[in-house]
Tab-separated table of C-alpha atoms in Angstrom:
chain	number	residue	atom	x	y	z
A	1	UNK	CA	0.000	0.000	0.000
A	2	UNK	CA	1.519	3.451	-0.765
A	3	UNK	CA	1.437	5.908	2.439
A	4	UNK	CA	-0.015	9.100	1.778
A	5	UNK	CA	3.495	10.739	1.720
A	6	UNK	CA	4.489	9.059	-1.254
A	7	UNK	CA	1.325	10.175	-3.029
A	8	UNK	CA	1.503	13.989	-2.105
A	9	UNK	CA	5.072	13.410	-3.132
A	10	UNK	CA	4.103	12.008	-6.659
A	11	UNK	CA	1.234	15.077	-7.158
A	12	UNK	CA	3.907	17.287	-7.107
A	13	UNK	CA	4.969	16.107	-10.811
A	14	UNK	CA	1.893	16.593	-12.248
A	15	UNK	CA	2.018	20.082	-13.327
A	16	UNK	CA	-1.043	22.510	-14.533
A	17	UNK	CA	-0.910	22.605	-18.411
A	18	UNK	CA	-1.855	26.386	-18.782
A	19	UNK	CA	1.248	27.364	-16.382
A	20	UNK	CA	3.278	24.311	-16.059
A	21	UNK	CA	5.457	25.865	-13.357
A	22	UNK	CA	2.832	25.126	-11.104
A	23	UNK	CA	1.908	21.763	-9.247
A	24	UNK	CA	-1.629	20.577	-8.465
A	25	UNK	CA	-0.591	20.977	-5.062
A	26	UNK	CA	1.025	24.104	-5.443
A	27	UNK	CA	-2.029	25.168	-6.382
A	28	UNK	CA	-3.695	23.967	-3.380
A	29	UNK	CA	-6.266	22.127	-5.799
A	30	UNK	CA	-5.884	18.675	-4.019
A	31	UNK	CA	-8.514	18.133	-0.745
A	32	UNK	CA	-8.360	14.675	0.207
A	33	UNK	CA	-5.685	11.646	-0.522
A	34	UNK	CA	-6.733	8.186	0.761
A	35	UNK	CA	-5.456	5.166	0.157
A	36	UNK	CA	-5.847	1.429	0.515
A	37	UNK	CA	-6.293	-1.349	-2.113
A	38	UNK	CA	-6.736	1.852	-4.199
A	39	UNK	CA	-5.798	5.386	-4.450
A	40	UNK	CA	-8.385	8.187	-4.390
A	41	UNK	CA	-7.572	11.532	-4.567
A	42	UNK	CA	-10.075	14.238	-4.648
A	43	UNK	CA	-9.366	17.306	-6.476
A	44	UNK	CA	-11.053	20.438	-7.241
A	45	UNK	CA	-10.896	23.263	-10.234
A	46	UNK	CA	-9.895	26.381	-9.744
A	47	UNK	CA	-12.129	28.091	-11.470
A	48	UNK	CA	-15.922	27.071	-12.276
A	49	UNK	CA	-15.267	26.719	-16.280
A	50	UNK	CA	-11.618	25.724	-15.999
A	51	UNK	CA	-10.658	23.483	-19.461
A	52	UNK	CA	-8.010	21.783	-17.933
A	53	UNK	CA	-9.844	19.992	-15.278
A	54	UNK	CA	-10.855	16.661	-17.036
A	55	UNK	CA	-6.686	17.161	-18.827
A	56	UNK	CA	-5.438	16.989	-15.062
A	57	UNK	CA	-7.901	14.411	-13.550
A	58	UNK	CA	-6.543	11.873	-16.405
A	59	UNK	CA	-2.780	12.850	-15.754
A	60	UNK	CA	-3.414	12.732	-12.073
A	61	UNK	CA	-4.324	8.975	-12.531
A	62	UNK	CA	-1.273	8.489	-14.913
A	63	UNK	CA	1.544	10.093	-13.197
A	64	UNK	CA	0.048	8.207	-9.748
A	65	UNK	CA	-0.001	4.484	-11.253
A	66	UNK	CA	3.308	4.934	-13.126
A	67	UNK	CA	4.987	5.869	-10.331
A	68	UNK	CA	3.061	3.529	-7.150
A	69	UNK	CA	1.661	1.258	-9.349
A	70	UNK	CA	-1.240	1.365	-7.475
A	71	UNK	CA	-5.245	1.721	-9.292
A	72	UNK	CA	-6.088	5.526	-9.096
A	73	UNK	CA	-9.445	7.132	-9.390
A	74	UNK	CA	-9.234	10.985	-9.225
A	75	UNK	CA	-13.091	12.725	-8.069
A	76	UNK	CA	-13.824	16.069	-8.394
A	77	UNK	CA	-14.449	17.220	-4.911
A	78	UNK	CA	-17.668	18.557	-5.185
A	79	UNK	CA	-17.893	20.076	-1.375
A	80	UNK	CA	-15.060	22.457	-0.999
A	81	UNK	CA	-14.474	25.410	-3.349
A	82	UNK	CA	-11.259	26.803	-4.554
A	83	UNK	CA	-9.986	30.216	-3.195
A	84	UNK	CA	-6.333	32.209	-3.733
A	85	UNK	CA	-5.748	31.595	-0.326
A	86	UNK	CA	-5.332	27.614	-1.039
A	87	UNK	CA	-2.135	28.430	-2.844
A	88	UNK	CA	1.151	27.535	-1.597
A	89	UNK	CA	3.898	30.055	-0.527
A	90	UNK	CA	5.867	28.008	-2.795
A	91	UNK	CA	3.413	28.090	-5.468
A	92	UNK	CA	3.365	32.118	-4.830
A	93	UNK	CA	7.209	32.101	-5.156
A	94	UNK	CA	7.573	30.178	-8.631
A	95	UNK	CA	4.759	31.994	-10.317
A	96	UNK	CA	6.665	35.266	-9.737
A	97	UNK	CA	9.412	33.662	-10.931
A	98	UNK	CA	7.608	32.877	-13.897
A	99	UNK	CA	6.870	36.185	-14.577
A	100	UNK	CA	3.016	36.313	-13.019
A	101	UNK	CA	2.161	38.308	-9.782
A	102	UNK	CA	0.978	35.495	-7.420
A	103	UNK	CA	-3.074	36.491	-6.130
A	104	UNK	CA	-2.400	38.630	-2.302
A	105	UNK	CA	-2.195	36.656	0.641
A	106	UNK	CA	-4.753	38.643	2.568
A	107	UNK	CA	-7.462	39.949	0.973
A	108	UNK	CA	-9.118	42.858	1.236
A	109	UNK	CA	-12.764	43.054	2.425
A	110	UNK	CA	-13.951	43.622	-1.026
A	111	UNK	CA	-11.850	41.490	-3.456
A	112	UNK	CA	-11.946	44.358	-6.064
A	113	UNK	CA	-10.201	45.785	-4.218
A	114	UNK	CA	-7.410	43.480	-4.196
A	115	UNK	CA	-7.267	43.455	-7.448
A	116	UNK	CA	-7.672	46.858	-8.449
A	117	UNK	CA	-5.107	47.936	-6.296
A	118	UNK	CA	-1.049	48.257	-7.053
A	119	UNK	CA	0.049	45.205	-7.980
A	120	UNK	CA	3.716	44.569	-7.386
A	121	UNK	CA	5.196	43.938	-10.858
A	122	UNK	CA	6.554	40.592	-11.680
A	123	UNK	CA	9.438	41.827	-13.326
A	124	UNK	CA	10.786	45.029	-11.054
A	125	UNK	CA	8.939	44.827	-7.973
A	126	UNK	CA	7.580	48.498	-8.356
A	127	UNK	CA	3.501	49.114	-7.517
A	128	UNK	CA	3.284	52.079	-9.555
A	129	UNK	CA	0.680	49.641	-11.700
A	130	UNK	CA	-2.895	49.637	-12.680
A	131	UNK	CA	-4.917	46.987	-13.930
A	132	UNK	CA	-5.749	47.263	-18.090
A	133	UNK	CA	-8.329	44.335	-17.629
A	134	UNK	CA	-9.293	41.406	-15.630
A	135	UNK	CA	-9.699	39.114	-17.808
A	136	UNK	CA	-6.341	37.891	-19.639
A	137	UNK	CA	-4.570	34.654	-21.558
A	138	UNK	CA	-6.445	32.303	-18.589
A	139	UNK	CA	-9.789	32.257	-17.278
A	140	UNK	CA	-7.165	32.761	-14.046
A	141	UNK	CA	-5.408	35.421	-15.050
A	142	UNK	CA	-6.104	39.376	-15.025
A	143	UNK	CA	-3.702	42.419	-17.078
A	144	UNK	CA	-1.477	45.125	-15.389
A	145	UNK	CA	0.549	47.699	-16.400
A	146	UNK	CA	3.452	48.806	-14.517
A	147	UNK	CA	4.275	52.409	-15.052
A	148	UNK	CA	7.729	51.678	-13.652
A	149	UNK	CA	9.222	49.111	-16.494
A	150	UNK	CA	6.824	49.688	-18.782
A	151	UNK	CA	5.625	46.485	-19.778
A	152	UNK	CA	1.767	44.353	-19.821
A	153	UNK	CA	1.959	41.399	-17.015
A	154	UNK	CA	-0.389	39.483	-15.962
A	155	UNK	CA	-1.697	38.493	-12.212
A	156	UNK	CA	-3.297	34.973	-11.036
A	157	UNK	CA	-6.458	36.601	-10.255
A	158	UNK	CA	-7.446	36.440	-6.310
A	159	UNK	CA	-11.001	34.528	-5.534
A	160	UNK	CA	-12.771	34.191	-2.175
B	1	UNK	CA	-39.658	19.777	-2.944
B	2	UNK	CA	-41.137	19.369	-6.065
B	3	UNK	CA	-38.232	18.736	-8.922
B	4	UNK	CA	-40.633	20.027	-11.365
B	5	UNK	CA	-40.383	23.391	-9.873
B	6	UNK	CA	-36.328	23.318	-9.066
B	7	UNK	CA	-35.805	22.175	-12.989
B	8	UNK	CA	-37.855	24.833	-13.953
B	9	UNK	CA	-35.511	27.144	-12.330
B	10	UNK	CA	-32.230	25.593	-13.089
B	11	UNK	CA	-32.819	25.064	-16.759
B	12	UNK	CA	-33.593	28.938	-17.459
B	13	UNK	CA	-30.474	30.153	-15.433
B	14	UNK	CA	-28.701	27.540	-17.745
B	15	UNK	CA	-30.101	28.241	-20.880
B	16	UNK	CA	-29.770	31.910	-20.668
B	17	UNK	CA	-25.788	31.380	-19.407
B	18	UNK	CA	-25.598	29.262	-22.904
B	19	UNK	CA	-27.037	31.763	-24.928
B	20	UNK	CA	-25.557	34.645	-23.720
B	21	UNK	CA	-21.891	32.501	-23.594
B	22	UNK	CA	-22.488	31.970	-27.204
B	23	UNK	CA	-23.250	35.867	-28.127
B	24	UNK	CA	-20.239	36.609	-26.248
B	25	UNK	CA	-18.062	34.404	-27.914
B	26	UNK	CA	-19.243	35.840	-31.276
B	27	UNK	CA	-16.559	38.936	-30.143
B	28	UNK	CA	-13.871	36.857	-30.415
B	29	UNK	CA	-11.224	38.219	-33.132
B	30	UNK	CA	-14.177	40.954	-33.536
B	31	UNK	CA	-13.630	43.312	-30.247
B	32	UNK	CA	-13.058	47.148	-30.599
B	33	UNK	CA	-9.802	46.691	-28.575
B	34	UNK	CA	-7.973	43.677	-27.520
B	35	UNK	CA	-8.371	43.216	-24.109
B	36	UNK	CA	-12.159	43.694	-25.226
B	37	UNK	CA	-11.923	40.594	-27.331
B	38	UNK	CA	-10.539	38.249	-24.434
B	39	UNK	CA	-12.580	39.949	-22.224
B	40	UNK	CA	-16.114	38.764	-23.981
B	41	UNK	CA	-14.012	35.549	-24.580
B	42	UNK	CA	-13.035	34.972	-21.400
B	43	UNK	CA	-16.557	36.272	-20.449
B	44	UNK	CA	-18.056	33.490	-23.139
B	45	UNK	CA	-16.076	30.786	-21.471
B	46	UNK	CA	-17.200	31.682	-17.622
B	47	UNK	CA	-20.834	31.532	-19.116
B	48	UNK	CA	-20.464	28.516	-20.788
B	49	UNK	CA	-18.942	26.493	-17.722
B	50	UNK	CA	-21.563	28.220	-15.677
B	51	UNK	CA	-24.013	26.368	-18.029
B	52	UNK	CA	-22.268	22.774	-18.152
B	53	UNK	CA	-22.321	22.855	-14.167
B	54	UNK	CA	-25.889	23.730	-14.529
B	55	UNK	CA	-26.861	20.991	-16.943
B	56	UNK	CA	-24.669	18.448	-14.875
B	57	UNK	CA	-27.059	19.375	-11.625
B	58	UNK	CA	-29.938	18.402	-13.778
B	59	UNK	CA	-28.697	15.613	-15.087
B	60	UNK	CA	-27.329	13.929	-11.522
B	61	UNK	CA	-29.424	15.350	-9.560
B	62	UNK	CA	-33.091	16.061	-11.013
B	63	UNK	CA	-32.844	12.993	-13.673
B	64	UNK	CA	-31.975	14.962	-16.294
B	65	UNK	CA	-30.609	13.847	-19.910
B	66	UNK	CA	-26.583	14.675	-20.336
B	67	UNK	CA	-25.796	18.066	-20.501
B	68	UNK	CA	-24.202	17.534	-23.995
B	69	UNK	CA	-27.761	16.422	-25.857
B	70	UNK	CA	-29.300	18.734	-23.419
B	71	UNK	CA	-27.627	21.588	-24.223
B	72	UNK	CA	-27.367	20.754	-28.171
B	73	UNK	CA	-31.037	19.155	-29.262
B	74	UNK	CA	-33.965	20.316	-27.908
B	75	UNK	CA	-36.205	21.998	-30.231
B	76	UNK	CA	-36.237	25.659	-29.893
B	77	UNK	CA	-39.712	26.033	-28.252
B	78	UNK	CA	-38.068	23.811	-25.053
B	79	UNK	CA	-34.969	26.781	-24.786
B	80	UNK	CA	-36.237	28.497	-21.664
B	81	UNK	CA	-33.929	31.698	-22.013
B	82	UNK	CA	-35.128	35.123	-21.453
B	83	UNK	CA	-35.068	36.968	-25.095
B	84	UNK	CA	-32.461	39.110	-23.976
B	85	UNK	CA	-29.806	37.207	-24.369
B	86	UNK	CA	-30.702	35.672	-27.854
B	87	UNK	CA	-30.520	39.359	-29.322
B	88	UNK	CA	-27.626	39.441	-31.935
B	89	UNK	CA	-24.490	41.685	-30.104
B	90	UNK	CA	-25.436	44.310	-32.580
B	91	UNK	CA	-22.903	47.389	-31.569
B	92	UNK	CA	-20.551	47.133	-29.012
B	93	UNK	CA	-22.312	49.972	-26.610
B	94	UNK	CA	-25.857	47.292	-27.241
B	95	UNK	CA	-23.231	44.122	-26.053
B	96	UNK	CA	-21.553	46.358	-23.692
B	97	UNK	CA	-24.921	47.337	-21.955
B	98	UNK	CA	-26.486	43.972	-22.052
B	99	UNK	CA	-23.664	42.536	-20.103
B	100	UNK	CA	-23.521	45.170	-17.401
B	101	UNK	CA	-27.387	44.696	-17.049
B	102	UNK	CA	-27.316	41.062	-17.078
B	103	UNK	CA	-24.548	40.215	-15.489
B	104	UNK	CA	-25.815	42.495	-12.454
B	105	UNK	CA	-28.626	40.254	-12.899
B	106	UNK	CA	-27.139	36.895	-12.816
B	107	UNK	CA	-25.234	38.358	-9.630
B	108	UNK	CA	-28.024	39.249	-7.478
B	109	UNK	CA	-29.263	35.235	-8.396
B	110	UNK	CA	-26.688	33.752	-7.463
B	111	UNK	CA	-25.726	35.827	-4.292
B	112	UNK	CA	-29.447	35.019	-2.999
B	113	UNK	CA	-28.920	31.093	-4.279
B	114	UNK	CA	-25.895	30.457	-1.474
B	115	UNK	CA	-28.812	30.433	0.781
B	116	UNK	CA	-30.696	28.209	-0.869
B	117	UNK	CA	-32.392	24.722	0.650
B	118	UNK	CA	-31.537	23.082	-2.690
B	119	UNK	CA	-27.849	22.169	-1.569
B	120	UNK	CA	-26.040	21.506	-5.216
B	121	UNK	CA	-27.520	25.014	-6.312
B	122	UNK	CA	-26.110	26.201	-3.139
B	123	UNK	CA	-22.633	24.720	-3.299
B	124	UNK	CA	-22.784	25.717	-7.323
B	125	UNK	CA	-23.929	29.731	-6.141
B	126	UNK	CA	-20.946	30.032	-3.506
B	127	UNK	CA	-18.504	29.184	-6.214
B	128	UNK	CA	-19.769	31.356	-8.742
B	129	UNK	CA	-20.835	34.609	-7.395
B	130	UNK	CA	-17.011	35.065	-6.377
B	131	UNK	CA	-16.261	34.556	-10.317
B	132	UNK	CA	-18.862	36.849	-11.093
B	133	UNK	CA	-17.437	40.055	-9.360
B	134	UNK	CA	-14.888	40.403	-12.265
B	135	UNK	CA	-17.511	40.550	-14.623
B	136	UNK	CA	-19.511	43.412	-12.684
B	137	UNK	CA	-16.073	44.870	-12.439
B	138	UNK	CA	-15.813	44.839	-16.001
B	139	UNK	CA	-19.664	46.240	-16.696
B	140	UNK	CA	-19.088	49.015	-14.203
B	141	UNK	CA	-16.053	50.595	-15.675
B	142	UNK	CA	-16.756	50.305	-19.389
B	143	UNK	CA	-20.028	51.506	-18.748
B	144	UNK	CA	-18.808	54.476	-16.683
B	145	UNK	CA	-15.492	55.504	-19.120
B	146	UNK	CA	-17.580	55.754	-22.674
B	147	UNK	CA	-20.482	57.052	-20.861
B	148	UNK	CA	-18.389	59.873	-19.983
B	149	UNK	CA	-16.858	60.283	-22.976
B	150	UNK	CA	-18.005	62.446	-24.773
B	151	UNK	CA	-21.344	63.692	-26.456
B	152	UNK	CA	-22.075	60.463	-29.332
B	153	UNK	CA	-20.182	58.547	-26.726
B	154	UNK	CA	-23.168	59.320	-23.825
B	155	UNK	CA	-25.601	59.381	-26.787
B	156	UNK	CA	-25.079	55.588	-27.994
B	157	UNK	CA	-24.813	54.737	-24.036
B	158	UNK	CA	-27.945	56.028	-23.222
B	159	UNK	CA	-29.320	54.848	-26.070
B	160	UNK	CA	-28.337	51.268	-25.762
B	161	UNK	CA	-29.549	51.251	-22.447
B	162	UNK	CA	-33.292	52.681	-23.853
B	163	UNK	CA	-33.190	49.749	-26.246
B	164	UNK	CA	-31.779	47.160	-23.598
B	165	UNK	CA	-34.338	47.544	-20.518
B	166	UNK	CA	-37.650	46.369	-21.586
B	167	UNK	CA	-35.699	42.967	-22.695
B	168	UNK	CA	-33.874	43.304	-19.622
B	169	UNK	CA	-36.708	43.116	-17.282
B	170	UNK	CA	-37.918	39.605	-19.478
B	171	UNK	CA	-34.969	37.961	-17.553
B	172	UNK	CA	-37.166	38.402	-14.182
B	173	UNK	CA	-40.268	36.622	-15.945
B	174	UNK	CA	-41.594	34.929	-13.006
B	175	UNK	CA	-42.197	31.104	-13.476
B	176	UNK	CA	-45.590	30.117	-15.146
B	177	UNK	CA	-46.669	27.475	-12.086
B	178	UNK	CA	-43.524	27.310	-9.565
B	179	UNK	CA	-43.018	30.743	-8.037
B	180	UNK	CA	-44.669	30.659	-5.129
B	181	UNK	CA	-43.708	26.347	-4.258
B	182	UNK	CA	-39.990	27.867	-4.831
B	183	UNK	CA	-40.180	30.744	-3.058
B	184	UNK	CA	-42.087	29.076	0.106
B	185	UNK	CA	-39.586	26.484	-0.149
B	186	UNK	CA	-36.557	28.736	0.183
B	187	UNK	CA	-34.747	27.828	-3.200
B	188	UNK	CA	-34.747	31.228	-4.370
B	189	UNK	CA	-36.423	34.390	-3.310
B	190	UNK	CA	-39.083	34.489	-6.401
B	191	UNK	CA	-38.387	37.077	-9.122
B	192	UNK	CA	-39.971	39.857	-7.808
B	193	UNK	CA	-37.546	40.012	-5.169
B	194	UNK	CA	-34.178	39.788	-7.132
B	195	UNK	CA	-35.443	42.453	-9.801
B	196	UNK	CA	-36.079	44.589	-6.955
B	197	UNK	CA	-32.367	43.718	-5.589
B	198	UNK	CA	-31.031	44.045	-9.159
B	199	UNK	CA	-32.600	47.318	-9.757
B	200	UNK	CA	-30.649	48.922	-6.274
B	201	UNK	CA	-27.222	47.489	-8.023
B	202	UNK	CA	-27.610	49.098	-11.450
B	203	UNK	CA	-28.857	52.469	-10.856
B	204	UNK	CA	-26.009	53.811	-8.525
B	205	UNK	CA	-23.808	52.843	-11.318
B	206	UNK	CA	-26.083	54.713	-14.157
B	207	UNK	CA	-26.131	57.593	-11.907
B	208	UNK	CA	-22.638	57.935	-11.865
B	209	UNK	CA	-22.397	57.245	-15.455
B	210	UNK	CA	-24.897	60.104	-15.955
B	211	UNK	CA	-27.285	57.928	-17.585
B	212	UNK	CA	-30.875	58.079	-17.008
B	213	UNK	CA	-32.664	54.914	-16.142
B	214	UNK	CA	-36.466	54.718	-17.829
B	215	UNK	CA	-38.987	54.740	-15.514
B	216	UNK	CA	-39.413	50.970	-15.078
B	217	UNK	CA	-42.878	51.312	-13.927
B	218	UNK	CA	-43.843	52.447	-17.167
B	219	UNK	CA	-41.315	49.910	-19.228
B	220	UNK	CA	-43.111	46.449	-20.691
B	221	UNK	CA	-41.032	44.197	-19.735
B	222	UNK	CA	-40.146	41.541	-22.806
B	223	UNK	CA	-41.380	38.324	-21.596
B	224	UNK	CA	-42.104	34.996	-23.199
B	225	UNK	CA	-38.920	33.655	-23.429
B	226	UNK	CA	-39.402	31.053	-19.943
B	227	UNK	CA	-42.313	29.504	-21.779
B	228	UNK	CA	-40.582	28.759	-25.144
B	229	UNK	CA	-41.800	31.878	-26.928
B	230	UNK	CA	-38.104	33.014	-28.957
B	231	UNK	CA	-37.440	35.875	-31.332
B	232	UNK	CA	-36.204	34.586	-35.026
B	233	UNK	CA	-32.692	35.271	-33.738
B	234	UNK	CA	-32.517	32.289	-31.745
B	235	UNK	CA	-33.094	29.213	-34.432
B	236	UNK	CA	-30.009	30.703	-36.159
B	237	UNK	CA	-27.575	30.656	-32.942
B	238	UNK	CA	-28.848	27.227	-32.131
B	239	UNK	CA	-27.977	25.942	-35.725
B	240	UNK	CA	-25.177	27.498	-35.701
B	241	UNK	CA	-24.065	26.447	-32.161
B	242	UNK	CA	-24.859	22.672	-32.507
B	243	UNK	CA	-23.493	22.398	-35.760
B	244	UNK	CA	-20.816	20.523	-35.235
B	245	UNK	CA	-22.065	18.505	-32.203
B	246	UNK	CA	-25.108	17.467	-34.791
B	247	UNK	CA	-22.375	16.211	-37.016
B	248	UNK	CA	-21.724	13.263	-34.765
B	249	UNK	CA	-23.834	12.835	-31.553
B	250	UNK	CA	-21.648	9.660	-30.688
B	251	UNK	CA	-18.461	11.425	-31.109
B	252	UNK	CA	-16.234	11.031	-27.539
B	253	UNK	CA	-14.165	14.756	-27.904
């Protein structure tokens, strides 16, 4: 029987497709492992229309039986919903790497708010930015401007 | 509760998220600006999704027929979507204004729905009226920059707003025989209520915008749409939108 470990250890290979920096548990969209003569993990989108879901549920089950050789049946979790705050501060980290300003970690009482307000750029770290749109390449994903460098990024929208 | 009433009520809200999804998506590689174009596309997407989860509560949990078939071939007459949003997009102010007045709309549902006694329309409402904020965020500052921008700019605004309420008020067509069994069984608050709710979210925004809402006392609202009644712009979107699906109905995509 593989311990739970070894499957939150295997999740973190199986990467989301629109920004494959990120993990499904880096995105905090795992919310229950068990296991026994088979695996289950439950999983959830992030948000309502995401494409990639049924994409991830399948490569969930692969990445799992390669590597624990195990049966796998991936559920979509239909009891919790997905919020910014569910994302890792290692998830935060590697998506500014990758050149996306991660959601806030606390959010303000209105969520517009957060996301109308000065974004740290990506690239230089300044917040003289405003948002152009929020919608962007991702149902995820909003569109700043930062005065500072002068260039378009984009933000993993935040979601209560 | 009777699942009669709750399907009534579930397969308008879907219906009119798959109609309106489809208009929007008709902007794509057509918007005035850019981030207009992925906005109604991104827009388009959210609706659609919002529909599928829709269909999928009907199908697991009110015996309902896949949401694929369900969504694809009914016969026009069984669409239960307001007319509003089977109007063609027309101009971008008409498609602007239609999506700040609906979207308000489809807000004030769902925010009253997380309270519902029907549990998956509950769990569905939580997750989607969080979603739906950057859509009203959207509405509200289009609809504030062009209608303060300028004389032809205001003019088209206010115009598109004259030509938009009447249909606008259809999407509050109360149900035919359920109101009353849905509203004393707490799945939603019954029409009347949310238009009144809907009405206190738009007009602070108009004001600011300077535009003048029509007295809606005197406006006829545009119903017919929850009973089956359509305008001849709907046949051609559903043609259109199933064409391919009709091609093979035993495809696996």
């Amino acid at each position: 029987m593989a311990s739970k470990e070894s499957i939150y250890k295997a999740l973190e290979e199986v990467m989301d497709p629109e920004i494959p920096v990120l993990s499904v548990i880096d995105l905090g969209m795992i919310t229950d492992v068990q296991t026994g003569d088979e695996i289950v993990v439950k999983m959830i989108p992030t948000f309502a229309a995401c494409p990639a879901i049924s994409y991830l549920q399948s490569n969930i089950k692969k990445v799992l039986e390669e590597k624990l050789k195990m049966p796998v049946s991936v559920l979509i979790d239909k009891s919790v919903n997905w919020a910014s705050s569910r994302m890792t501060q290692a998830g935060r980290e590697k998506l500014k790497n990758y050149g996306i300003a991660p959601p806030p970690r606390e959010q303000q009482s209105d969520p517009l708010l957060t996301i109308a307000s000065q974004v740290p750029c990506p690239h230089c770290g300044s917040r003289e930015t405003y948002l152009r749109s929020p919608f962007g390449a991702t149902l995820c994903r909003a569109m700043h401007y930062c005065k500072s460098c002068g260039q378009v990024f984009e933000q993993f929208k935040p979601l209560d | 509760m009777n699942p009669e009433a709750i399907k009534d009520l579930v397969i308008k809200m879907a219906d009119d998220e798959l109609i309106l999804g489809h208009r929007n998506s008709e902007w794509t590689g057509l918007g005035p600006v850019m981030e207009e174009d992925i906005a109604f596309s991104s827009m388009a997407q959210d609706k659609i999704g919002h529909a599928w989860a829709l269909y999928q509560v009907l199908h697991e949990q009110l015996n309902g027929t896949d949401p694929d078939r369900f969504a694809f071939l009914r016969k026009e007459n069984e669409y239960r979507c307001s007319q509003f949003v089977e109007m063609p997009n027309g101009s971008y102010d008409f498609s602007l204004m239609r999506h700040f007045l609906f979207d308000h709309a489809e807000t004030v549902r769902y925010e009253s729905l997380a309270a519902s006694a029907f549990e998956p329309l509950k769990t569905l409402a939580l997750k989607i009226r969080g979603e739906l904020k950057y859509h009203t965020l959207h509405a509200n500052a289009w609809v504030l920059q062009l209608s303060q921008a300028g004389e032809e700019s205001h003019a088209r605004m206010q115009q598109a707003l004259n030509e938009a309420i009447g249909l606008a008020l259809g999407i509050f067509e109360p149900s035919e025989h359920w109101e009353d069994e849905l509203i004393s069984g707490q799945i939603y608050p019954g029409e009347v209520a949310l238009r009144q709710r809907w009405e206190e979210r738009i007009l602070p925004v108009l004001t600011q915008a300077g535009l003048s809402l029509p007295d809606l006392g005197r406006v006829e609202p545009i119903y017919g749409g929850r009973k089956g009644y359509h305008t001849v712009h709907l046949l051609p979107l559903l043609n259109e939108m199933s064409e391919v699906y009709k091609l093979d109905t035993e495809a696996s995509w």
